[in-house]
Amino acid sequence: MSNLSAFPITGKWPARHPERIQLYSLQTPNGVKVSIALEETGLAYEPHLVSFDHHDQMSPEFLSLNPNNKIPAIIDPNGPDGKPLPLFESGAILLYIADKSGQLLPKDAAGRYETIQWLMFQMGGIGPMFGQVGFFHKFAGREYEDKRPRDRYINESRRLLGVLEQRLEGRQWIMGDDYTIADIAIFPWVRNLVNYYGAGELVEFHKFGNVQRVLNAFLARPAVAKGLKIPAEG
Ligand SMILES: N[C@@H](CCC(=O)N[C@@H](CS)C(=O)NCC(=O)O)C(=O)O
């Protein structure tokens, strides 16, 4: 049996199945990337809810795993060389899951790097920009009289959707026939922008037919439907 007691986070979130990957997360677009990838690959894992209502991400136990106080984070008790591997940053975790499972990432070197390119496009562009739309349109920033910051992020998000739209022309997924971690990184954010942030009209989502098509195909996957609800809340 794996011993994870050296990780202080297990004091606050005890591992009932210490031989499984431990996932510390919440149902946000960054969080569900990891539960979706784990569901898709079939790797065994144990989810733990990190509640923002209780500021769990600021607890010393959580910070011992991710000093950047953000979900998602994991510990794989059976990491490289059979040793436990703690990891944060959803992009790094997706790459790790793909490598460990041998799924969701093309095997040829060029296809692998192209997938990583689109993963980074999400991590550096879509995530931060769509997230700012959330702040300025739905959360505290919507009270600001000056709409220039909101408009800046709306315009940039619309532009990024245009890049995706072009990429998806004639392709089933971001990497064509291959469903990859790039799709798993991108589409929870597109869903969030339109549904949860309610910014569909502002970004003129109706103009992005390819993005809509692939979002619908993504949401129709059983592993996606399941992963979106993990960790269970309430
Ligand atoms: N680049 C990070 C971003 C993670 C992130 O922003 N997580 C948000 C939820 S989607 C969070 O934990 N926020 C809590 C906080 O900032 O206190 C990743 O992709 O893992």
XYZ file of N, CA and C and ligand atoms in Angstrom:
722
model
N 0.833 -1.204 0.000
C 0.000 0.000 0.000
C 0.869 1.257 0.000
N 0.502 2.264 -0.813
C 1.306 3.475 -0.922
C 1.181 4.292 0.361
N 2.290 4.895 0.752
C 2.260 5.741 1.936
C 2.396 7.197 1.500
N 1.320 7.952 1.670
C 1.334 9.354 1.252
C 1.431 10.284 2.453
N 1.741 9.726 3.630
C 1.705 10.537 4.852
C 2.773 11.635 4.852
N 3.791 11.494 3.974
C 4.815 12.551 3.889
C 4.232 13.825 3.272
N 3.050 13.755 2.674
C 2.424 14.921 2.047
C 1.392 15.525 3.000
N 1.682 16.719 3.544
C 0.776 17.314 4.538
C -0.657 17.456 4.039
N -0.843 17.556 2.710
C -2.202 17.735 2.196
C -3.094 16.549 2.564
N -2.490 15.379 2.748
C -3.300 14.201 3.079
C -3.801 14.261 4.528
N -3.262 15.192 5.334
C -3.791 15.389 6.683
C -5.169 16.032 6.626
N -5.367 16.964 5.685
C -6.662 17.650 5.556
C -7.615 16.864 4.662
N -7.063 16.227 3.627
C -7.877 15.418 2.710
C -7.313 13.984 2.739
N -7.736 13.168 3.710
C -7.153 11.814 3.819
C -7.420 10.973 2.573
N -6.437 10.161 2.228
C -6.573 9.264 1.068
C -7.210 7.960 1.533
N -8.409 7.692 1.011
C -9.033 6.404 1.332
C -8.499 5.313 0.420
N -8.010 5.747 -0.740
C -7.426 4.806 -1.716
C -6.037 5.330 -2.094
N -5.062 5.179 -1.196
C -3.750 5.806 -1.418
C -2.990 5.255 -2.615
N -3.467 4.149 -3.178
C -2.798 3.599 -4.372
C -3.278 4.314 -5.634
N -4.339 5.139 -5.515
C -4.875 5.846 -6.686
C -4.301 7.257 -6.773
N -4.379 7.847 -7.969
C -3.997 9.252 -8.130
C -4.928 10.105 -7.269
N -4.350 10.974 -6.469
C -5.126 11.873 -5.612
C -5.326 13.191 -6.365
N -6.601 13.563 -6.540
C -6.924 14.805 -7.268
C -7.554 15.799 -6.306
N -6.998 17.018 -6.266
C -7.514 18.095 -5.421
C -8.055 19.149 -6.376
N -9.389 19.358 -6.352
C -9.960 20.126 -7.447
C -11.329 20.677 -7.085
N -11.951 21.288 -8.074
C -13.278 21.891 -7.953
C -13.816 21.941 -9.384
N -15.160 22.049 -9.518
C -15.763 22.028 -10.861
C -15.614 23.371 -11.577
N -14.379 23.783 -11.810
C -14.118 24.992 -12.605
C -13.509 24.538 -13.937
N -13.389 25.440 -14.927
C -12.828 24.979 -16.216
C -11.419 24.400 -16.091
N -10.595 24.935 -15.195
C -9.266 24.333 -15.033
C -9.346 23.017 -14.271
N -10.244 22.964 -13.301
C -10.385 21.745 -12.504
C -10.890 20.575 -13.330
N -11.948 20.807 -14.120
C -12.565 19.676 -14.832
C -11.686 19.146 -15.967
N -10.728 19.938 -16.434
C -9.800 19.387 -17.437
C -9.224 18.065 -16.928
N -8.821 18.071 -15.663
C -8.117 16.902 -15.122
C -9.086 15.758 -14.861
N -10.265 16.042 -14.283
C -11.213 14.932 -14.055
C -11.672 14.347 -15.394
N -11.841 15.194 -16.413
C -12.229 14.680 -17.738
C -11.117 13.792 -18.307
N -9.871 14.260 -18.246
C -8.758 13.461 -18.788
C -8.651 12.129 -18.048
N -8.835 12.158 -16.730
C -8.753 10.911 -15.958
C -9.897 9.977 -16.328
N -11.090 10.537 -16.505
C -12.233 9.705 -16.917
C -11.997 9.120 -18.313
N -11.457 9.925 -19.218
C -11.217 9.447 -20.592
C -10.223 8.293 -20.613
N -9.186 8.392 -19.782
C -8.110 7.391 -19.857
C -8.402 6.152 -19.027
N -9.284 6.288 -18.026
C -9.575 5.150 -17.152
C -8.561 4.965 -16.038
N -7.635 5.903 -15.858
C -6.695 5.800 -14.732
C -7.480 5.914 -13.423
N -7.092 5.115 -12.438
C -7.813 5.139 -11.156
C -7.431 6.392 -10.374
N -8.425 7.079 -9.827
C -8.136 8.296 -9.060
C -9.158 8.503 -7.967
N -8.759 9.336 -7.010
C -9.641 9.668 -5.891
C -9.760 11.196 -5.835
N -10.956 11.742 -6.098
C -11.108 13.196 -6.092
C -11.368 13.753 -4.691
N -10.820 14.935 -4.438
C -11.061 15.650 -3.178
C -11.525 17.062 -3.521
N -12.556 17.507 -2.830
C -13.115 18.838 -3.098
C -12.328 19.911 -2.347
N -11.828 20.892 -3.106
C -11.159 22.060 -2.511
C -12.173 23.200 -2.580
N -12.760 23.541 -1.457
C -13.852 24.507 -1.460
C -13.321 25.930 -1.389
N -13.694 26.748 -2.411
C -13.297 28.161 -2.366
C -14.137 28.895 -1.318
N -15.371 28.417 -1.087
C -16.224 29.053 -0.064
C -15.529 29.014 1.301
N -14.767 27.931 1.521
C -14.047 27.795 2.797
C -12.576 28.204 2.673
N -12.219 28.805 1.539
C -10.824 29.233 1.294
C -9.828 28.084 1.488
N -10.260 26.876 1.129
C -9.379 25.708 1.269
C -8.065 25.866 0.509
N -8.133 26.611 -0.621
C -6.917 26.749 -1.446
C -5.837 27.564 -0.738
N -6.230 28.263 0.342
C -5.282 29.066 1.120
C -4.790 28.324 2.366
N -5.272 27.118 2.585
C -4.876 26.394 3.793
C -3.415 25.952 3.667
N -2.709 25.855 4.805
C -1.304 25.413 4.737
C -1.165 24.051 4.075
N -2.176 23.189 4.285
C -2.079 21.844 3.698
C -2.128 21.928 2.170
N -3.042 22.769 1.629
C -3.111 22.880 0.168
C -1.853 23.561 -0.368
N -1.417 24.629 0.326
C -0.235 25.367 -0.140
C 1.029 24.514 -0.126
N 1.021 23.457 0.699
C 2.205 22.574 0.718
C 2.324 21.809 -0.602
N 1.192 21.668 -1.311
C 1.216 20.981 -2.613
C 1.324 21.988 -3.750
N 0.563 23.074 -3.650
C 0.654 24.127 -4.669
C 0.795 25.492 -3.999
N 2.025 26.013 -3.943
C 2.254 27.315 -3.302
C 1.547 28.445 -4.037
N 1.022 28.178 -5.221
C 0.309 29.183 -6.029
C -1.195 29.199 -5.717
N -1.606 28.510 -4.684
C -3.009 28.464 -4.195
C -4.074 28.340 -5.287
N -3.833 27.457 -6.237
C -4.838 27.245 -7.279
C -5.035 25.763 -7.542
N -6.317 25.419 -7.798
C -6.614 24.059 -8.241
C -6.463 24.046 -9.750
N -6.243 22.902 -10.394
C -6.127 21.573 -9.830
C -4.689 21.237 -9.438
N -4.578 20.208 -8.561
C -3.272 19.640 -8.232
C -3.479 18.147 -8.009
N -2.426 17.380 -8.204
C -2.521 15.921 -8.003
C -1.302 15.405 -7.241
N -1.453 14.220 -6.680
C -0.290 13.398 -6.292
C -0.519 12.034 -6.925
N 0.451 11.597 -7.716
C 0.395 10.219 -8.201
C 1.298 9.390 -7.288
N 0.709 8.463 -6.513
C 1.540 7.671 -5.597
C 2.546 6.800 -6.336
N 2.242 6.538 -7.609
C 3.108 5.671 -8.403
C 3.633 6.453 -9.614
N 4.450 7.462 -9.335
C 4.985 8.319 -10.390
C 6.229 7.724 -11.026
N 7.026 8.554 -11.715
C 8.258 8.070 -12.348
C 9.161 7.360 -11.334
N 9.774 6.278 -11.754
C 10.640 5.445 -10.895
C 9.884 4.876 -9.702
N 8.556 4.806 -9.806
C 7.753 4.217 -8.731
C 7.599 5.122 -7.518
N 8.076 6.385 -7.634
C 7.994 7.293 -6.481
C 6.784 8.206 -6.620
N 6.247 8.697 -5.488
C 5.110 9.625 -5.575
C 5.499 10.907 -6.320
N 4.580 11.382 -7.161
C 4.827 12.617 -7.920
C 3.727 13.641 -7.616
N 4.088 14.750 -6.943
C 3.124 15.841 -6.777
C 3.215 16.775 -7.972
N 2.061 17.314 -8.430
C 2.076 18.153 -9.626
C 0.941 19.167 -9.568
N 1.241 20.418 -9.939
C 0.184 21.406 -10.148
C 0.369 22.033 -11.515
N -0.556 22.896 -11.929
C -0.708 23.481 -13.272
C -1.393 22.450 -14.186
N -2.597 22.817 -14.608
C -3.408 21.854 -15.345
C -2.742 21.374 -16.635
N -1.992 22.247 -17.315
C -1.335 21.834 -18.560
C -0.300 20.750 -18.294
N 0.473 20.928 -17.220
C 1.487 19.923 -16.861
C 0.811 18.617 -16.472
N -0.307 18.730 -15.755
C -1.014 17.514 -15.313
C -1.598 16.768 -16.521
N -2.147 17.525 -17.486
C -2.694 16.863 -18.688
C -1.590 16.117 -19.443
N -0.438 16.740 -19.579
C 0.673 16.070 -20.262
C 1.086 14.802 -19.512
N 1.112 14.910 -18.199
C 1.502 13.753 -17.386
C 0.501 12.603 -17.570
N -0.790 12.933 -17.509
C -1.826 11.896 -17.673
C -1.722 11.252 -19.056
N -1.482 12.080 -20.074
C -1.359 11.547 -21.434
C -0.156 10.600 -21.524
N 0.961 11.009 -20.969
C 2.163 10.162 -21.028
C 1.972 8.877 -20.227
N 1.380 9.019 -19.048
C 1.222 7.840 -18.183
C 0.274 6.819 -18.816
N -0.786 7.323 -19.446
C -1.803 6.410 -19.991
C -1.487 5.979 -21.423
N -0.618 6.741 -22.100
C -0.362 6.454 -23.518
C -1.555 6.808 -24.391
N -2.391 7.747 -23.908
C -3.592 8.164 -24.652
C -3.627 9.697 -24.751
N -4.485 10.196 -25.631
C -4.824 11.630 -25.724
C -3.695 12.516 -26.248
N -2.639 11.920 -26.783
C -1.508 12.671 -27.333
C -0.925 11.829 -28.472
N -0.826 12.421 -29.687
C -0.276 11.626 -30.798
C 1.110 11.066 -30.463
N 1.401 9.900 -31.024
C 2.676 9.227 -30.719
C 3.843 9.825 -31.522
N 3.542 10.324 -32.731
C 4.649 10.847 -33.539
C 5.068 12.220 -32.992
N 6.367 12.503 -33.105
C 6.928 13.698 -32.454
C 6.264 14.979 -32.952
N 6.036 15.079 -34.267
C 5.459 16.322 -34.796
C 4.036 16.529 -34.264
N 3.248 15.431 -34.259
C 1.875 15.518 -33.754
C 1.850 15.851 -32.270
N 2.823 15.309 -31.550
C 2.916 15.586 -30.107
C 3.166 17.085 -29.870
N 4.149 17.636 -30.590
C 4.459 19.061 -30.371
C 3.322 19.965 -30.845
N 2.650 19.568 -31.911
C 1.528 20.383 -32.397
C 0.393 20.409 -31.356
N 0.179 19.262 -30.723
C -0.845 19.204 -29.662
C -0.431 20.100 -28.495
N 0.846 20.029 -28.127
C 1.340 20.853 -27.017
C 1.216 22.343 -27.376
N 1.438 22.658 -28.636
C 1.270 24.048 -29.095
C -0.151 24.551 -28.793
N -1.164 23.737 -29.111
C -2.558 24.151 -28.871
C -2.901 24.105 -27.388
N -2.248 23.214 -26.673
C -2.425 23.206 -25.215
C -1.917 24.542 -24.637
N -0.760 24.984 -25.120
C -0.183 26.246 -24.636
C -1.020 27.451 -25.085
N -1.626 27.343 -26.251
C -2.544 28.385 -26.733
C -3.693 28.554 -25.728
N -4.156 27.448 -25.203
C -5.206 27.543 -24.165
C -4.635 28.121 -22.875
N -3.489 27.588 -22.442
C -2.952 27.992 -21.134
C -2.564 29.474 -21.120
N -1.984 29.946 -22.217
C -1.499 31.320 -22.244
C -2.494 32.324 -22.794
N -3.490 31.858 -23.555
C -4.422 32.778 -24.212
C -5.851 32.627 -23.717
N -6.456 31.514 -24.100
C -7.882 31.326 -23.800
C -8.183 31.398 -22.300
N -7.407 30.691 -21.494
C -7.698 30.666 -20.048
C -7.636 32.060 -19.432
N -6.486 32.732 -19.542
C -6.385 34.068 -18.939
C -7.372 35.087 -19.518
N -7.588 35.084 -20.825
C -8.471 36.093 -21.433
C -9.940 35.827 -21.103
N -10.389 34.585 -21.269
C -11.788 34.267 -20.944
C -12.029 34.511 -19.438
N -11.027 34.189 -18.644
C -11.159 34.397 -17.199
C -11.401 35.870 -16.862
N -10.729 36.761 -17.594
C -10.937 38.198 -17.354
C -12.325 38.637 -17.801
N -12.844 38.014 -18.838
C -14.237 38.298 -19.232
C -15.155 37.946 -18.057
N -14.883 36.823 -17.423
C -15.682 36.427 -16.257
C -15.629 37.488 -15.177
N -14.441 37.998 -14.896
C -14.306 39.002 -13.832
C -15.050 40.282 -14.191
N -14.856 40.768 -15.419
C -15.414 42.080 -15.776
C -16.873 42.012 -16.226
N -17.360 40.831 -16.565
C -18.750 40.732 -17.029
C -19.676 40.119 -15.979
N -19.146 39.133 -15.210
C -20.031 38.419 -14.278
C -19.738 38.745 -12.809
N -18.466 38.886 -12.489
C -18.118 39.028 -11.075
C -17.885 40.495 -10.700
N -17.007 40.741 -9.718
C -16.880 42.088 -9.123
C -16.672 43.194 -10.157
N -15.951 42.905 -11.234
C -15.619 43.939 -12.215
C -16.809 44.471 -12.989
N -17.947 43.794 -12.908
C -19.097 44.264 -13.694
C -19.649 45.572 -13.117
N -19.292 45.880 -11.855
C -19.735 47.141 -11.231
C -18.908 48.337 -11.727
N -17.790 48.071 -12.361
C -16.918 49.183 -12.775
C -17.601 49.998 -13.875
N -17.603 51.300 -13.701
C -18.234 52.163 -14.717
C -17.467 52.145 -16.027
N -16.154 52.166 -15.911
C -15.304 52.184 -17.099
C -15.350 50.803 -17.766
N -15.937 50.730 -18.948
C -16.108 49.436 -19.630
C -14.924 49.087 -20.530
N -13.890 49.925 -20.542
C -12.779 49.630 -21.449
C -12.054 48.321 -21.116
N -11.796 48.025 -19.826
C -11.150 46.718 -19.545
C -12.027 45.553 -20.010
N -13.337 45.624 -19.710
C -14.234 44.547 -20.140
C -14.178 44.392 -21.666
N -14.260 45.518 -22.369
C -14.291 45.455 -23.833
C -12.983 44.906 -24.397
N -11.896 45.257 -23.740
C -10.600 44.739 -24.196
C -10.591 43.197 -24.139
N -11.078 42.642 -23.028
C -11.041 41.180 -22.886
C -12.099 40.506 -23.760
N -13.233 41.180 -23.940
C -14.251 40.639 -24.863
C -13.671 40.568 -26.280
N -13.039 41.658 -26.701
C -12.495 41.699 -28.069
C -11.410 40.646 -28.260
N -10.564 40.507 -27.247
C -9.480 39.526 -27.348
C -10.051 38.098 -27.352
N -11.100 37.874 -26.568
C -11.718 36.533 -26.536
C -12.375 36.220 -27.878
N -13.032 37.226 -28.462
C -13.652 37.028 -29.778
C -12.569 36.698 -30.810
N -11.453 37.389 -30.725
C -10.348 37.127 -31.663
C -9.832 35.694 -31.494
N -9.671 35.263 -30.238
C -9.188 33.897 -29.979
C -10.190 32.856 -30.502
N -11.477 33.143 -30.352
C -12.491 32.230 -30.902
C -12.360 32.158 -32.419
N -12.000 33.267 -33.025
C -11.785 33.287 -34.473
C -10.618 32.387 -34.879
N -9.570 32.394 -34.067
C -8.413 31.518 -34.346
C -8.850 30.050 -34.254
N -9.633 29.747 -33.230
C -10.137 28.370 -33.068
C -11.039 27.985 -34.233
N -11.900 28.934 -34.616
C -12.856 28.681 -35.703
C -12.111 28.262 -36.972
N -11.060 28.985 -37.264
C -10.257 28.703 -38.459
C -9.570 27.335 -38.339
N -9.017 27.077 -37.163
C -8.321 25.805 -36.944
C -9.267 24.603 -37.126
N -10.525 24.786 -36.710
C -11.472 23.661 -36.714
C -12.169 23.465 -38.060
N -11.921 24.367 -39.009
C -12.520 24.214 -40.339
C -12.030 22.902 -40.968
N -12.956 22.010 -41.282
C -12.579 20.736 -41.898
C -11.931 19.760 -40.943
N -11.922 20.062 -39.658
C -11.340 19.131 -38.673
C -12.406 18.720 -37.665
N -12.336 17.456 -37.252
C -13.274 16.954 -36.250
C -12.914 17.492 -34.864
N -11.615 17.511 -34.564
C -11.088 17.986 -33.288
C -9.922 18.924 -33.593
N -9.341 19.504 -32.552
C -8.196 20.405 -32.762
C -7.091 19.723 -33.575
N -6.841 18.430 -33.292
C -5.802 17.692 -34.015
C -6.399 16.794 -35.097
N -7.496 17.221 -35.678
C -8.095 16.438 -36.768
C -8.856 15.242 -36.223
N -8.466 14.032 -36.677
C -9.184 12.832 -36.230
C -8.857 12.471 -34.781
N -7.731 12.978 -34.283
C -7.300 12.610 -32.920
C -7.906 13.539 -31.877
N -8.614 12.956 -30.947
C -9.131 13.692 -29.778
C -7.995 13.731 -28.750
N -7.606 14.907 -28.302
C -6.386 15.031 -27.490
C -6.595 15.913 -26.261
N -5.523 16.035 -25.493
C -5.547 16.926 -24.322
C -5.741 18.384 -24.741
N -5.488 18.733 -25.988
C -5.755 20.117 -26.429
C -7.263 20.381 -26.390
N -8.073 19.430 -26.849
C -9.538 19.589 -26.770
C -9.990 19.653 -25.315
N -9.380 18.809 -24.491
C -9.788 18.739 -23.074
C -9.425 20.038 -22.357
N -8.357 20.711 -22.820
C -7.987 21.994 -22.218
C -8.903 23.121 -22.693
N -9.252 23.098 -23.966
C -9.935 24.254 -24.579
C -11.444 24.270 -24.313
N -12.123 23.143 -24.503
C -13.592 23.222 -24.551
C -14.289 23.460 -23.212
N -13.716 23.042 -22.070
C -14.340 23.484 -20.815
C -14.352 25.014 -20.674
N -13.353 25.680 -21.238
C -13.303 27.148 -21.179
C -14.319 27.783 -22.125
N -14.508 27.180 -23.307
C -15.510 27.725 -24.240
C -16.900 27.575 -23.617
N -17.164 26.411 -23.063
C -18.454 26.168 -22.395
C -18.684 27.193 -21.286
N -17.644 27.415 -20.497
C -17.758 28.338 -19.368
C -18.043 29.773 -19.816
N -17.359 30.189 -20.873
C -17.520 31.559 -21.385
C -18.974 31.815 -21.772
N -19.547 30.835 -22.460
C -20.895 31.013 -22.999
C -21.954 30.734 -21.924
N -21.799 29.629 -21.201
C -22.847 29.243 -20.238
C -22.710 29.998 -18.920
N -21.648 29.743 -18.217
C -21.531 30.257 -16.845
C -21.309 31.779 -16.823
N -20.434 32.272 -17.688
C -20.202 33.722 -17.717
C -21.307 34.456 -18.487
N -22.068 33.735 -19.297
C -23.149 34.365 -20.064
C -22.652 35.413 -21.043
N -21.476 35.158 -21.646
C -20.879 36.161 -22.528
C -21.059 35.816 -24.012
N -21.945 34.861 -24.308
C -22.121 34.407 -25.690
C -22.446 35.538 -26.656
N -23.394 36.393 -26.275
C -23.781 37.500 -27.172
C -22.640 38.493 -27.328
N -21.984 38.801 -26.225
C -20.895 39.790 -26.266
C -19.774 39.352 -27.213
N -19.468 38.054 -27.218
C -18.380 37.582 -28.097
C -18.913 37.125 -29.462
N -20.232 37.281 -29.665
C -20.877 36.879 -30.935
C -20.634 35.402 -31.240
N -20.965 34.589 -30.259
C -20.688 33.152 -30.374
C -21.393 32.517 -31.573
N -22.540 33.086 -31.972
C -23.295 32.517 -33.094
C -22.486 32.530 -34.400
N -21.437 33.361 -34.444
C -20.635 33.440 -35.676
C -19.618 32.295 -35.801
N -19.451 31.514 -34.716
C -18.380 30.511 -34.692
C -18.968 29.094 -34.795
N -19.411 28.762 -35.999
C -20.108 27.484 -36.217
C -19.239 26.269 -35.950
N -17.969 26.335 -36.337
C -17.087 25.182 -36.102
C -16.851 24.982 -34.605
N -16.658 26.083 -33.899
C -16.427 25.986 -32.449
C -17.671 25.406 -31.773
N -18.847 25.846 -32.193
C -20.096 25.306 -31.631
C -20.211 23.810 -31.895
N -19.910 23.421 -33.123
C -20.003 21.993 -33.498
C -19.094 21.140 -32.618
N -17.852 21.567 -32.451
C -16.906 20.743 -31.695
C -17.241 20.804 -30.191
N -17.706 21.951 -29.723
C -18.138 22.022 -28.316
C -19.251 20.997 -28.065
N -20.214 20.924 -28.973
C -21.322 19.973 -28.801
C -20.818 18.536 -28.823
N -19.886 18.238 -29.731
C -19.330 16.873 -29.803
C -18.573 16.545 -28.516
N -17.866 17.536 -28.004
C -17.114 17.359 -26.747
C -18.076 17.048 -25.607
N -19.133 17.858 -25.491
C -20.071 17.698 -24.372
C -20.863 16.390 -24.473
N -20.935 15.811 -25.687
C -21.678 14.551 -25.878
C -20.872 13.334 -25.425
N -19.589 13.513 -25.123
C -18.770 12.371 -24.696
C -19.122 11.982 -23.253
N -19.378 10.693 -22.998
C -19.735 10.273 -21.627
C -18.686 10.670 -20.587
N -17.404 10.543 -20.938
C -16.356 10.877 -19.960
C -16.368 12.367 -19.628
N -16.748 13.192 -20.609
C -16.828 14.633 -20.366
C -17.997 14.931 -19.426
N -19.161 14.329 -19.744
C -20.343 14.551 -18.888
C -20.016 14.154 -17.451
N -19.296 13.063 -17.287
C -18.961 12.597 -15.934
C -17.920 13.522 -15.275
N -16.865 13.815 -16.014
C -15.777 14.632 -15.457
C -16.219 16.025 -15.051
N -17.215 16.575 -15.749
C -17.697 17.926 -15.429
C -18.321 17.997 -14.036
N -18.692 16.845 -13.495
C -19.371 16.823 -12.176
C -18.441 16.362 -11.063
N -17.129 16.340 -11.335
C -16.164 15.834 -10.352
C -15.139 16.921 -10.040
N -14.842 17.114 -8.720
C -15.381 16.450 -7.545
C -16.822 16.878 -7.258
N -17.604 15.935 -6.726
C -18.992 16.249 -6.383
C -19.011 17.364 -5.343
N -19.982 18.254 -5.492
C -20.098 19.391 -4.561
C -21.297 19.195 -3.650
N -21.238 19.824 -2.488
C -22.395 19.864 -1.591
C -22.637 18.600 -0.805
N -2.671 28.110 -14.694
C -3.412 27.429 -13.651
C -4.643 28.238 -13.313
C -5.443 27.563 -12.229
C -6.560 28.483 -11.725
O -6.649 29.670 -12.103
N -7.395 27.934 -10.865
C -8.463 28.723 -10.282
C -9.805 28.036 -10.506
S -10.170 27.870 -12.236
C -8.220 28.801 -8.775
O -7.815 27.837 -8.173
N -8.475 29.962 -8.153
C -8.380 30.110 -6.721
C -7.657 31.336 -6.293
O -7.127 32.052 -7.155
O -7.601 31.589 -5.087
C -3.798 26.032 -14.143
O -4.130 25.911 -15.320
O -3.770 25.073 -13.354
